[in-house]
Amino acid sequence: MYEAFLQFPTDFIWGVATAAYQIEGAWNEDGRGPSIWDTFSQSSSNIADNQPGNVAVDHYHRYQEDIELMRFLGIHNYRMSLSWSRIFPEGRGRVEQRGLDFYNRLVDSLLSANIKPWITLYHWDLPQALQDRGGWTNRDTVAAFAEYVDQVTRSLGDRVKHWMTFNEPWVASICGNLLGVHAPGLKDIQTTLAVAHGMLLGHGMGSRIVKTNVRDSMVGIVNNLAWIEPATNTEADRAAAHRWDGAYNRWFMDSIYKGSYPEDMLKWFGPLVPEIRQDDMKLISTPTDFLGLNYYTRRLVHYDPKNPFIQASQTYRSHTPRAEFEEFEDWPEGLYHTLCRIRDEYGNPPVYITENGTTTLDEISDDGCVHDPVRVDYLRRHFSAAYQAITEGCQCKGFFVWSLLDNYEWAFGFSKRFGLVFVDYTDNLHRIPKDSAYFFRQVIRKNGFRIHSR
Ligand code: FCB
């Protein structure tokens, strides 16, 4: 048995993350236009328990209380996203001033609580008006995105310096357009690849606009990378794992960091690959200041001829009996390996872990508290993995926990709780910090934590 204190570098950033659609609510207030997530979630069969995200956790009206919570927990960095259709209700053209005013108030209140906002420009909620014209498969959407980025960076860029263009382009393209489990609920390979390409173009264009409009800015994209391993050592499974890695990791990393899609995957998708115009790849690989990394899982992959996309599927392995996503394996080693891979294969850019966290079966106990030892243990082990990578030369600069509070977990509705703060859905959305929130407060205060191991 030994004990040690893991002391993080003095400039290490600790924070929490949220996304607009998952917390704001107020879906049709102050002139906000509908997004694809309104359309999708209001069609009840798409969501667990048939719950739309109309109210979510009502952050739009309770943002002062939520900032107060962050202040109480000692949080100084907050990753949030903007609802595009709050600002451009029709996707482009007319600006809704009341939407901009909301974000201005929010940013000012955060700053006066000594909390830095880190803004994600696109966390999946495309204005419905743009989807009606083909969404990300239409290059006009990329132009509309540029207009939106220009507007918000001009409005907020005097105070907000940290910007992220897209959150998880693979989830947004594949879950939304191939698997049909996210908005807009389509199931088509060609559309999926075109959507991914459109988002990557938007990333390149958006990051250039941030750099032009915001003095001293830091800009990057947020990719969710998983650690991939073949489920068995057969040649078929090894090839399947390589394809999985190609479609989900390398497609979004090689394009951005190497300026080309992976050769093997271009060949695999063949005629399904969308038109790539001259200069597209140059735009996509525009140099940025950091990579945002969302890490949740390892994926064990096997050959599956029935999967039309890459003839590969995931073998699920769960370590703990709890309300985790079946497809998420609690595997902190994968975070360590992924950070090392970014160091070795992608030029060791500065990395902020922009999301990591877990869902557990939380409830209010008799003492009025919410005890979530599984989450505390999960975070401790993932923080340790990041620490180990830092000691081995990875430029991991910060860690944002997903999420500040329980919220609307997309197709899972309110059935999954990822928060450090509990939200009581049966009692007026009352907020109660969980044990993990107090644990995190201590970690931030000491910029590290004690580990015991055998
Ligand atoms: C990520 C999303 C985030 C949240 C977590 C659990 O893929 O970026 O919005 O849903 O998963």
Short mmCIF file of C-alpha atoms and ligand atoms in Angstrom, two decimals:
data_model
loop_
_atom_site.label_atom_id
_atom_site.label_comp_id
_atom_site.label_asym_id
_atom_site.label_seq_id
_atom_site.Cartn_x
_atom_site.Cartn_y
_atom_site.Cartn_z
CA MET A 1 0.00 0.00 0.00
CA TYR A 2 1.37 3.42 -0.83
CA GLU A 3 0.07 6.95 -0.72
CA ALA A 4 0.96 9.86 -2.90
CA PHE A 5 -0.27 13.33 -3.64
CA LEU A 6 -0.74 14.00 -7.36
CA GLN A 7 0.15 17.67 -7.74
CA PHE A 8 -0.89 19.09 -11.11
CA PRO A 9 1.12 21.79 -12.94
CA THR A 10 0.42 25.29 -11.65
CA ASP A 11 -1.18 26.42 -14.92
CA PHE A 12 -3.51 23.41 -15.09
CA ILE A 13 -7.18 24.32 -15.66
CA TRP A 14 -10.09 22.61 -13.89
CA GLY A 15 -13.63 23.18 -15.05
CA VAL A 16 -17.08 21.84 -15.81
CA ALA A 17 -18.97 21.57 -19.09
CA THR A 18 -22.55 21.86 -20.31
CA ALA A 19 -24.37 22.37 -23.63
CA ALA A 20 -27.13 24.84 -24.43
CA TYR A 21 -29.84 22.42 -25.49
CA GLN A 22 -29.22 20.16 -22.53
CA ILE A 23 -29.71 22.84 -19.90
CA GLU A 24 -31.34 26.04 -21.14
CA GLY A 25 -34.98 25.23 -21.81
CA ALA A 26 -36.96 28.35 -22.79
CA TRP A 27 -37.16 26.74 -26.20
CA ASN A 28 -39.54 29.29 -27.69
CA GLU A 29 -38.86 32.36 -25.57
CA ASP A 30 -37.47 35.73 -26.55
CA GLY A 31 -37.73 35.00 -30.23
CA ARG A 32 -35.70 31.78 -30.29
CA GLY A 33 -36.24 29.76 -33.47
CA PRO A 34 -36.51 25.98 -33.49
CA SER A 35 -33.44 23.80 -33.84
CA ILE A 36 -33.24 20.26 -35.13
CA TRP A 37 -33.24 19.08 -31.52
CA ASP A 38 -36.59 20.74 -30.84
CA THR A 39 -38.08 19.01 -33.84
CA PHE A 40 -36.49 15.69 -32.96
CA SER A 41 -37.23 15.70 -29.23
CA GLN A 42 -40.81 16.85 -29.69
CA SER A 43 -41.49 13.81 -31.77
CA SER A 44 -41.93 11.67 -28.69
CA SER A 45 -40.93 8.29 -30.07
CA ASN A 46 -37.32 9.47 -30.43
CA ILE A 47 -36.64 10.01 -26.74
CA ALA A 48 -36.66 7.79 -23.64
CA ASP A 49 -39.81 8.44 -21.59
CA ASN A 50 -41.07 10.63 -24.45
CA GLN A 51 -39.56 13.72 -22.89
CA PRO A 52 -38.84 16.75 -25.06
CA GLY A 53 -36.07 19.17 -24.06
CA ASN A 54 -38.38 22.20 -23.94
CA VAL A 55 -37.60 23.09 -20.33
CA ALA A 56 -34.45 21.02 -19.80
CA VAL A 57 -33.17 22.21 -16.40
CA ASP A 58 -34.39 25.76 -16.98
CA HIS A 59 -30.93 27.30 -16.93
CA TYR A 60 -32.22 30.17 -19.08
CA HIS A 61 -34.11 31.44 -16.05
CA ARG A 62 -31.84 30.08 -13.33
CA TYR A 63 -28.44 30.97 -14.68
CA GLN A 64 -27.71 33.22 -11.70
CA GLU A 65 -28.35 30.35 -9.33
CA ASP A 66 -26.15 28.04 -11.43
CA ILE A 67 -23.33 30.57 -11.43
CA GLU A 68 -23.71 30.86 -7.68
CA LEU A 69 -23.33 27.07 -7.46
CA MET A 70 -20.13 27.22 -9.49
CA ARG A 71 -18.80 29.95 -7.29
CA PHE A 72 -19.64 27.89 -4.21
CA LEU A 73 -17.76 24.94 -5.70
CA GLY A 74 -14.70 27.03 -6.51
CA ILE A 75 -15.04 26.53 -10.26
CA HIS A 76 -13.21 29.10 -12.39
CA ASN A 77 -13.64 27.67 -15.89
CA TYR A 78 -16.95 26.90 -17.50
CA ARG A 79 -17.40 25.29 -20.91
CA MET A 80 -20.83 26.13 -22.34
CA SER A 81 -22.37 26.32 -25.79
CA LEU A 82 -24.53 28.86 -27.58
CA SER A 83 -27.90 28.12 -29.08
CA TRP A 84 -27.47 29.31 -32.67
CA SER A 85 -31.24 29.63 -33.25
CA ARG A 86 -31.59 31.91 -30.22
CA ILE A 87 -29.43 34.41 -32.10
CA PHE A 88 -30.41 33.61 -35.69
CA PRO A 89 -33.96 32.21 -35.44
CA GLU A 90 -34.00 31.50 -39.18
CA GLY A 91 -30.42 30.25 -39.24
CA ARG A 92 -29.02 33.33 -40.96
CA GLY A 93 -29.96 36.89 -41.83
CA ARG A 94 -32.01 38.47 -39.07
CA VAL A 95 -30.31 38.69 -35.66
CA GLU A 96 -32.48 38.29 -32.55
CA GLN A 97 -31.12 40.84 -30.13
CA ARG A 98 -32.83 39.27 -27.11
CA GLY A 99 -30.85 36.08 -27.73
CA LEU A 100 -27.59 37.96 -27.87
CA ASP A 101 -28.58 39.91 -24.76
CA PHE A 102 -29.03 36.68 -22.84
CA TYR A 103 -25.49 35.54 -23.65
CA ASN A 104 -24.13 38.97 -22.86
CA ARG A 105 -25.74 38.86 -19.43
CA LEU A 106 -24.54 35.31 -18.88
CA VAL A 107 -20.95 36.13 -19.83
CA ASP A 108 -20.92 39.24 -17.65
CA SER A 109 -22.33 37.36 -14.68
CA LEU A 110 -19.77 34.58 -15.10
CA LEU A 111 -16.90 37.02 -15.28
CA SER A 112 -18.05 38.90 -12.23
CA ALA A 113 -18.09 35.56 -10.36
CA ASN A 114 -14.49 35.10 -11.51
CA ILE A 115 -15.44 32.27 -13.90
CA LYS A 116 -13.98 32.15 -17.41
CA PRO A 117 -16.45 31.13 -20.11
CA TRP A 118 -15.17 28.69 -22.75
CA ILE A 119 -17.65 28.76 -25.60
CA THR A 120 -18.55 25.92 -27.94
CA LEU A 121 -20.11 27.36 -31.08
CA TYR A 122 -21.86 24.22 -32.28
CA HIS A 123 -23.08 21.58 -29.86
CA TRP A 124 -25.48 19.83 -32.25
CA ASP A 125 -28.47 22.20 -32.34
CA LEU A 126 -28.57 23.33 -35.95
CA PRO A 127 -31.37 25.82 -36.70
CA GLN A 128 -34.24 23.87 -38.23
CA ALA A 129 -34.51 26.41 -41.03
CA LEU A 130 -31.06 25.36 -42.25
CA GLN A 131 -31.83 21.66 -41.94
CA ASP A 132 -34.86 22.28 -44.16
CA ARG A 133 -32.43 23.39 -46.85
CA GLY A 134 -30.21 20.31 -46.57
CA GLY A 135 -28.37 21.03 -43.33
CA TRP A 136 -24.64 20.37 -43.34
CA THR A 137 -24.78 18.68 -46.74
CA ASN A 138 -25.44 22.13 -48.20
CA ARG A 139 -22.44 24.45 -48.41
CA ASP A 140 -24.76 27.39 -47.69
CA THR A 141 -24.95 26.07 -44.13
CA VAL A 142 -21.19 26.51 -43.84
CA ALA A 143 -21.64 30.11 -45.00
CA ALA A 144 -24.45 30.59 -42.47
CA PHE A 145 -22.19 29.20 -39.75
CA ALA A 146 -19.52 31.73 -40.73
CA GLU A 147 -22.08 34.52 -40.40
CA TYR A 148 -23.11 33.29 -36.96
CA VAL A 149 -19.51 32.94 -35.77
CA ASP A 150 -18.72 36.41 -37.03
CA GLN A 151 -21.69 37.86 -35.16
CA VAL A 152 -21.06 36.18 -31.81
CA THR A 153 -17.31 36.72 -31.78
CA ARG A 154 -17.88 40.41 -32.48
CA SER A 155 -20.42 40.57 -29.66
CA LEU A 156 -18.64 38.49 -27.02
CA GLY A 157 -15.01 38.39 -28.14
CA ASP A 158 -13.97 41.39 -26.04
CA ARG A 159 -14.64 39.22 -22.97
CA VAL A 160 -14.51 35.60 -24.14
CA LYS A 161 -11.11 34.36 -25.27
CA HIS A 162 -11.55 30.57 -25.42
CA TRP A 163 -13.58 29.21 -28.31
CA MET A 164 -14.39 25.77 -29.60
CA THR A 165 -15.87 25.39 -33.06
CA PHE A 166 -17.64 22.00 -33.04
CA ASN A 167 -18.46 19.46 -30.40
CA GLU A 168 -17.84 15.88 -31.49
CA PRO A 169 -18.39 16.01 -35.23
CA TRP A 170 -18.53 12.22 -35.45
CA VAL A 171 -21.43 11.94 -33.03
CA ALA A 172 -23.25 14.79 -34.72
CA SER A 173 -22.78 13.28 -38.17
CA ILE A 174 -23.02 9.55 -37.46
CA CYS A 175 -25.57 9.38 -34.63
CA GLY A 176 -27.74 11.96 -36.39
CA ASN A 177 -27.52 10.84 -40.01
CA LEU A 178 -26.52 7.18 -40.04
CA LEU A 179 -27.91 5.66 -36.86
CA GLY A 180 -30.90 7.98 -36.67
CA VAL A 181 -30.76 8.14 -32.87
CA HIS A 182 -29.96 11.85 -32.74
CA ALA A 183 -31.41 14.80 -34.64
CA PRO A 184 -32.17 15.02 -37.49
CA GLY A 185 -32.84 11.27 -37.32
CA LEU A 186 -31.65 10.19 -40.77
CA LYS A 187 -30.14 6.88 -41.84
CA ASP A 188 -27.95 7.34 -44.85
CA ILE A 189 -24.20 6.79 -45.30
CA GLN A 190 -23.70 9.30 -48.08
CA THR A 191 -25.50 12.04 -46.13
CA THR A 192 -23.43 11.18 -43.06
CA LEU A 193 -20.12 11.65 -44.84
CA ALA A 194 -21.32 14.87 -46.47
CA VAL A 195 -22.48 16.21 -43.10
CA ALA A 196 -19.13 15.38 -41.52
CA HIS A 197 -17.32 17.16 -44.35
CA GLY A 198 -19.57 20.20 -43.99
CA MET A 199 -18.88 20.41 -40.27
CA LEU A 200 -15.14 20.10 -40.80
CA LEU A 201 -15.28 22.93 -43.36
CA GLY A 202 -17.25 24.93 -40.81
CA HIS A 203 -14.54 24.22 -38.27
CA GLY A 204 -11.79 25.57 -40.53
CA MET A 205 -13.78 28.62 -41.48
CA GLY A 206 -15.01 29.26 -37.94
CA SER A 207 -11.57 29.04 -36.40
CA ARG A 208 -10.22 31.58 -38.91
CA ILE A 209 -13.01 33.98 -38.02
CA VAL A 210 -12.34 33.60 -34.30
CA LYS A 211 -8.67 34.42 -34.86
CA THR A 212 -9.54 37.47 -36.95
CA ASN A 213 -12.21 38.86 -34.63
CA VAL A 214 -10.93 38.04 -31.17
CA ARG A 215 -7.68 39.44 -29.90
CA ASP A 216 -5.62 36.98 -27.78
CA SER A 217 -8.02 34.18 -28.60
CA MET A 218 -7.52 30.45 -28.21
CA VAL A 219 -9.47 28.29 -30.62
CA GLY A 220 -9.84 24.57 -31.21
CA ILE A 221 -12.26 21.78 -32.06
CA VAL A 222 -13.62 19.17 -29.68
CA ASN A 223 -13.20 15.59 -30.84
CA ASN A 224 -14.33 12.57 -28.91
CA LEU A 225 -11.72 9.91 -29.36
CA ALA A 226 -12.08 6.42 -28.06
CA TRP A 227 -9.34 3.92 -27.46
CA ILE A 228 -9.94 1.11 -29.92
CA GLU A 229 -8.88 -2.52 -29.56
CA PRO A 230 -9.87 -5.62 -31.52
CA ALA A 231 -12.18 -7.86 -29.49
CA THR A 232 -10.09 -10.90 -30.44
CA ASN A 233 -6.81 -11.37 -32.20
CA THR A 234 -8.30 -12.72 -35.43
CA GLU A 235 -7.34 -10.94 -38.61
CA ALA A 236 -10.98 -10.04 -39.27
CA ASP A 237 -11.36 -8.37 -35.89
CA ARG A 238 -8.07 -6.55 -36.20
CA ALA A 239 -9.07 -5.16 -39.58
CA ALA A 240 -12.51 -4.23 -38.21
CA ALA A 241 -10.89 -2.35 -35.31
CA HIS A 242 -8.64 -0.51 -37.73
CA ARG A 243 -11.67 0.55 -39.78
CA TRP A 244 -13.50 1.68 -36.67
CA ASP A 245 -10.49 3.73 -35.71
CA GLY A 246 -10.43 5.09 -39.27
CA ALA A 247 -14.06 6.16 -39.37
CA TYR A 248 -14.35 7.53 -35.84
CA ASN A 249 -10.89 8.72 -34.79
CA ARG A 250 -8.58 9.17 -37.78
CA TRP A 251 -11.23 10.67 -40.08
CA PHE A 252 -11.52 13.64 -37.74
CA MET A 253 -7.90 13.80 -36.59
CA ASP A 254 -5.97 13.22 -39.84
CA SER A 255 -8.13 15.74 -41.69
CA ILE A 256 -7.49 18.42 -39.08
CA TYR A 257 -3.88 17.66 -38.18
CA LYS A 258 -2.55 16.17 -41.42
CA GLY A 259 -4.75 17.79 -44.03
CA SER A 260 -6.05 14.56 -45.56
CA TYR A 261 -8.62 11.90 -44.85
CA PRO A 262 -7.06 8.51 -44.13
CA GLU A 263 -6.20 6.75 -47.39
CA ASP A 264 -7.58 3.35 -46.30
CA MET A 265 -10.96 4.90 -45.42
CA LEU A 266 -11.20 6.90 -48.62
CA LYS A 267 -10.75 3.62 -50.42
CA TRP A 268 -13.25 1.85 -48.16
CA PHE A 269 -16.01 4.45 -48.64
CA GLY A 270 -15.18 4.86 -52.36
CA PRO A 271 -17.99 6.61 -54.25
CA LEU A 272 -19.78 7.50 -51.02
CA VAL A 273 -17.14 10.12 -50.21
CA PRO A 274 -18.57 13.60 -50.87
CA GLU A 275 -17.09 16.06 -53.31
CA ILE A 276 -13.83 17.40 -51.91
CA ARG A 277 -13.02 20.70 -53.59
CA GLN A 278 -9.55 22.09 -54.08
CA ASP A 279 -8.57 23.94 -50.87
CA ASP A 280 -11.15 22.10 -48.73
CA MET A 281 -8.48 20.13 -46.92
CA LYS A 282 -6.35 23.22 -46.49
CA LEU A 283 -9.30 24.95 -44.84
CA ILE A 284 -10.07 21.96 -42.61
CA SER A 285 -6.46 21.73 -41.45
CA THR A 286 -6.17 25.42 -40.57
CA PRO A 287 -3.80 25.45 -37.57
CA THR A 288 -5.51 25.90 -34.22
CA ASP A 289 -4.36 26.58 -30.67
CA PHE A 290 -5.55 23.44 -28.91
CA LEU A 291 -7.48 20.22 -29.22
CA GLY A 292 -10.51 19.61 -27.02
CA LEU A 293 -10.71 15.93 -26.13
CA ASN A 294 -13.87 14.24 -24.91
CA TYR A 295 -13.00 10.86 -23.55
CA TYR A 296 -15.52 8.35 -22.27
CA THR A 297 -14.63 4.84 -23.30
CA ARG A 298 -12.56 2.11 -24.81
CA ARG A 299 -14.21 0.25 -27.67
CA LEU A 300 -13.61 -3.43 -28.30
CA VAL A 301 -14.43 -4.01 -31.92
CA HIS A 302 -15.31 -7.15 -33.88
CA TYR A 303 -15.99 -7.92 -37.51
CA ASP A 304 -19.67 -7.60 -38.31
CA PRO A 305 -20.70 -8.04 -41.96
CA LYS A 306 -24.19 -6.80 -41.12
CA ASN A 307 -22.96 -3.30 -40.31
CA PRO A 308 -23.31 -1.46 -43.64
CA PHE A 309 -21.00 1.40 -42.71
CA ILE A 310 -17.73 -0.25 -41.77
CA GLN A 311 -18.61 -3.93 -41.23
CA ALA A 312 -17.57 -3.59 -37.63
CA SER A 313 -19.43 -3.47 -34.33
CA GLN A 314 -18.64 -2.95 -30.73
CA THR A 315 -18.44 -5.71 -28.14
CA TYR A 316 -19.81 -4.33 -24.90
CA ARG A 317 -17.99 -4.85 -21.68
CA SER A 318 -19.15 -3.37 -18.45
CA HIS A 319 -17.13 -3.50 -15.25
CA THR A 320 -19.60 -2.23 -12.73
CA PRO A 321 -23.29 -2.85 -12.18
CA ARG A 322 -24.55 0.66 -12.51
CA ALA A 323 -26.61 2.90 -14.74
CA GLU A 324 -23.83 3.52 -17.19
CA PHE A 325 -24.33 3.79 -20.89
CA GLU A 326 -24.04 0.27 -22.09
CA GLU A 327 -21.69 1.42 -24.78
CA PHE A 328 -19.35 3.20 -22.37
CA GLU A 329 -16.70 1.14 -20.66
CA ASP A 330 -15.09 2.66 -17.59
CA TRP A 331 -11.48 2.42 -18.80
CA PRO A 332 -9.19 5.26 -17.69
CA GLU A 333 -6.16 3.57 -19.27
CA GLY A 334 -7.73 4.52 -22.60
CA LEU A 335 -7.52 8.20 -21.68
CA TYR A 336 -3.84 7.80 -20.95
CA HIS A 337 -3.24 5.92 -24.22
CA THR A 338 -5.25 8.46 -26.21
CA LEU A 339 -3.25 11.36 -24.81
CA CYS A 340 -0.02 9.52 -25.67
CA ARG A 341 -1.32 8.87 -29.17
CA ILE A 342 -2.08 12.56 -29.69
CA ARG A 343 1.47 13.29 -28.54
CA ASP A 344 3.04 10.70 -30.84
CA GLU A 345 0.88 10.82 -33.96
CA TYR A 346 -0.49 14.35 -34.07
CA GLY A 347 2.42 16.56 -33.05
CA ASN A 348 1.66 16.91 -29.34
CA PRO A 349 -0.68 19.93 -29.48
CA PRO A 350 -2.00 21.41 -26.23
CA VAL A 351 -4.99 19.31 -25.18
CA TYR A 352 -7.83 20.23 -22.87
CA ILE A 353 -9.97 17.34 -21.79
CA THR A 354 -13.24 19.09 -22.51
CA GLU A 355 -15.49 16.27 -21.27
CA ASN A 356 -15.18 13.25 -19.06
CA GLY A 357 -17.61 11.94 -16.51
CA THR A 358 -20.08 9.18 -15.80
CA THR A 359 -23.74 8.49 -15.20
CA THR A 360 -24.74 6.79 -11.96
CA LEU A 361 -27.97 5.91 -10.19
CA ASP A 362 -28.15 8.92 -7.91
CA GLU A 363 -30.83 9.66 -5.39
CA ILE A 364 -31.38 11.88 -2.39
CA SER A 365 -30.68 9.89 0.75
CA ASP A 366 -32.28 10.26 4.17
CA ASP A 367 -29.70 12.80 5.26
CA GLY A 368 -30.75 15.02 2.35
CA CYS A 369 -27.42 14.52 0.55
CA VAL A 370 -26.60 12.74 -2.69
CA HIS A 371 -23.83 10.18 -2.18
CA ASP A 372 -22.17 9.16 -5.43
CA PRO A 373 -19.02 7.24 -4.51
CA VAL A 374 -18.88 5.57 -7.92
CA ARG A 375 -18.53 8.94 -9.65
CA VAL A 376 -15.88 10.10 -7.17
CA ASP A 377 -13.89 6.95 -7.83
CA TYR A 378 -14.37 7.28 -11.59
CA LEU A 379 -13.11 10.87 -11.60
CA ARG A 380 -10.18 10.08 -9.36
CA ARG A 381 -9.00 7.36 -11.74
CA HIS A 382 -9.47 9.48 -14.86
CA PHE A 383 -7.68 12.46 -13.29
CA SER A 384 -4.86 10.05 -12.43
CA ALA A 385 -4.66 8.87 -16.04
CA ALA A 386 -4.31 12.48 -17.20
CA TYR A 387 -1.67 13.06 -14.56
CA GLN A 388 0.36 10.08 -15.74
CA ALA A 389 0.22 11.32 -19.33
CA ILE A 390 1.43 14.76 -18.24
CA THR A 391 4.41 13.26 -16.46
CA GLU A 392 5.26 11.55 -19.75
CA GLY A 393 5.34 14.70 -21.81
CA CYS A 394 1.76 15.01 -23.06
CA GLN A 395 0.63 18.60 -23.23
CA CYS A 396 -2.59 18.03 -21.33
CA LYS A 397 -3.49 21.47 -20.00
CA GLY A 398 -6.86 21.10 -18.37
CA PHE A 399 -9.79 18.91 -17.42
CA PHE A 400 -13.50 19.77 -17.68
CA VAL A 401 -15.89 17.38 -15.97
CA TRP A 402 -19.11 16.49 -17.75
CA SER A 403 -21.28 17.87 -16.35
CA LEU A 404 -21.97 20.73 -13.95
CA LEU A 405 -25.44 19.41 -13.29
CA ASP A 406 -27.78 16.60 -14.28
CA ASN A 407 -29.41 17.55 -17.54
CA TYR A 408 -31.19 16.50 -20.69
CA GLU A 409 -29.14 13.62 -22.01
CA TRP A 410 -30.27 13.76 -25.66
CA ALA A 411 -32.12 10.60 -26.70
CA PHE A 412 -31.99 9.36 -23.12
CA GLY A 413 -34.04 12.30 -21.92
CA PHE A 414 -33.69 12.76 -18.18
CA SER A 415 -32.96 9.10 -17.51
CA LYS A 416 -29.17 9.49 -17.24
CA ARG A 417 -27.55 11.67 -14.61
CA PHE A 418 -24.04 12.93 -15.37
CA GLY A 419 -23.99 15.93 -13.02
CA LEU A 420 -21.78 16.89 -10.12
CA VAL A 421 -24.95 18.62 -8.97
CA PHE A 422 -28.18 16.67 -8.62
CA VAL A 423 -31.35 18.10 -10.17
CA ASP A 424 -34.59 17.02 -8.52
CA TYR A 425 -37.04 16.57 -11.38
CA THR A 426 -39.84 15.90 -8.91
CA ASP A 427 -39.29 19.06 -6.89
CA ASN A 428 -39.10 22.16 -9.03
CA LEU A 429 -35.66 21.33 -10.49
CA HIS A 430 -34.06 21.91 -7.12
CA ARG A 431 -30.24 21.64 -7.24
CA ILE A 432 -28.20 19.67 -4.66
CA PRO A 433 -24.40 19.29 -4.96
CA LYS A 434 -23.45 15.60 -4.85
CA ASP A 435 -20.49 14.24 -2.90
CA SER A 436 -18.53 14.34 -6.16
CA ALA A 437 -19.02 18.11 -6.31
CA TYR A 438 -17.40 18.48 -2.89
CA PHE A 439 -14.63 16.13 -3.94
CA PHE A 440 -14.03 18.23 -7.05
CA ARG A 441 -14.01 21.41 -4.99
CA GLN A 442 -11.12 19.98 -2.96
CA VAL A 443 -9.26 18.89 -6.10
CA ILE A 444 -9.51 22.39 -7.54
CA ARG A 445 -8.52 24.03 -4.28
CA LYS A 446 -5.39 21.90 -3.91
CA ASN A 447 -4.75 21.49 -7.64
CA GLY A 448 -4.39 17.78 -7.03
CA PHE A 449 -5.49 14.95 -4.78
CA ARG A 450 -4.24 12.06 -2.72
CA ILE A 451 -4.21 8.53 -4.06
CA HIS A 452 -3.87 5.28 -2.21
CA SER A 453 -2.96 2.20 -4.08
CA ARG A 454 -1.80 -1.30 -3.50
C1 FCB B 1 -21.01 13.64 -25.11
C2 FCB B 1 -21.74 14.94 -25.42
C3 FCB B 1 -22.39 15.58 -24.23
C4 FCB B 1 -23.02 14.55 -23.32
C5 FCB B 1 -22.02 13.47 -22.98
C6 FCB B 1 -22.53 12.44 -22.00
O1 FCB B 1 -20.96 12.86 -26.26
O2 FCB B 1 -20.86 15.88 -25.99
O3 FCB B 1 -23.31 16.53 -24.69
O4 FCB B 1 -24.14 14.04 -23.92
O5 FCB B 1 -21.62 12.83 -24.15
#
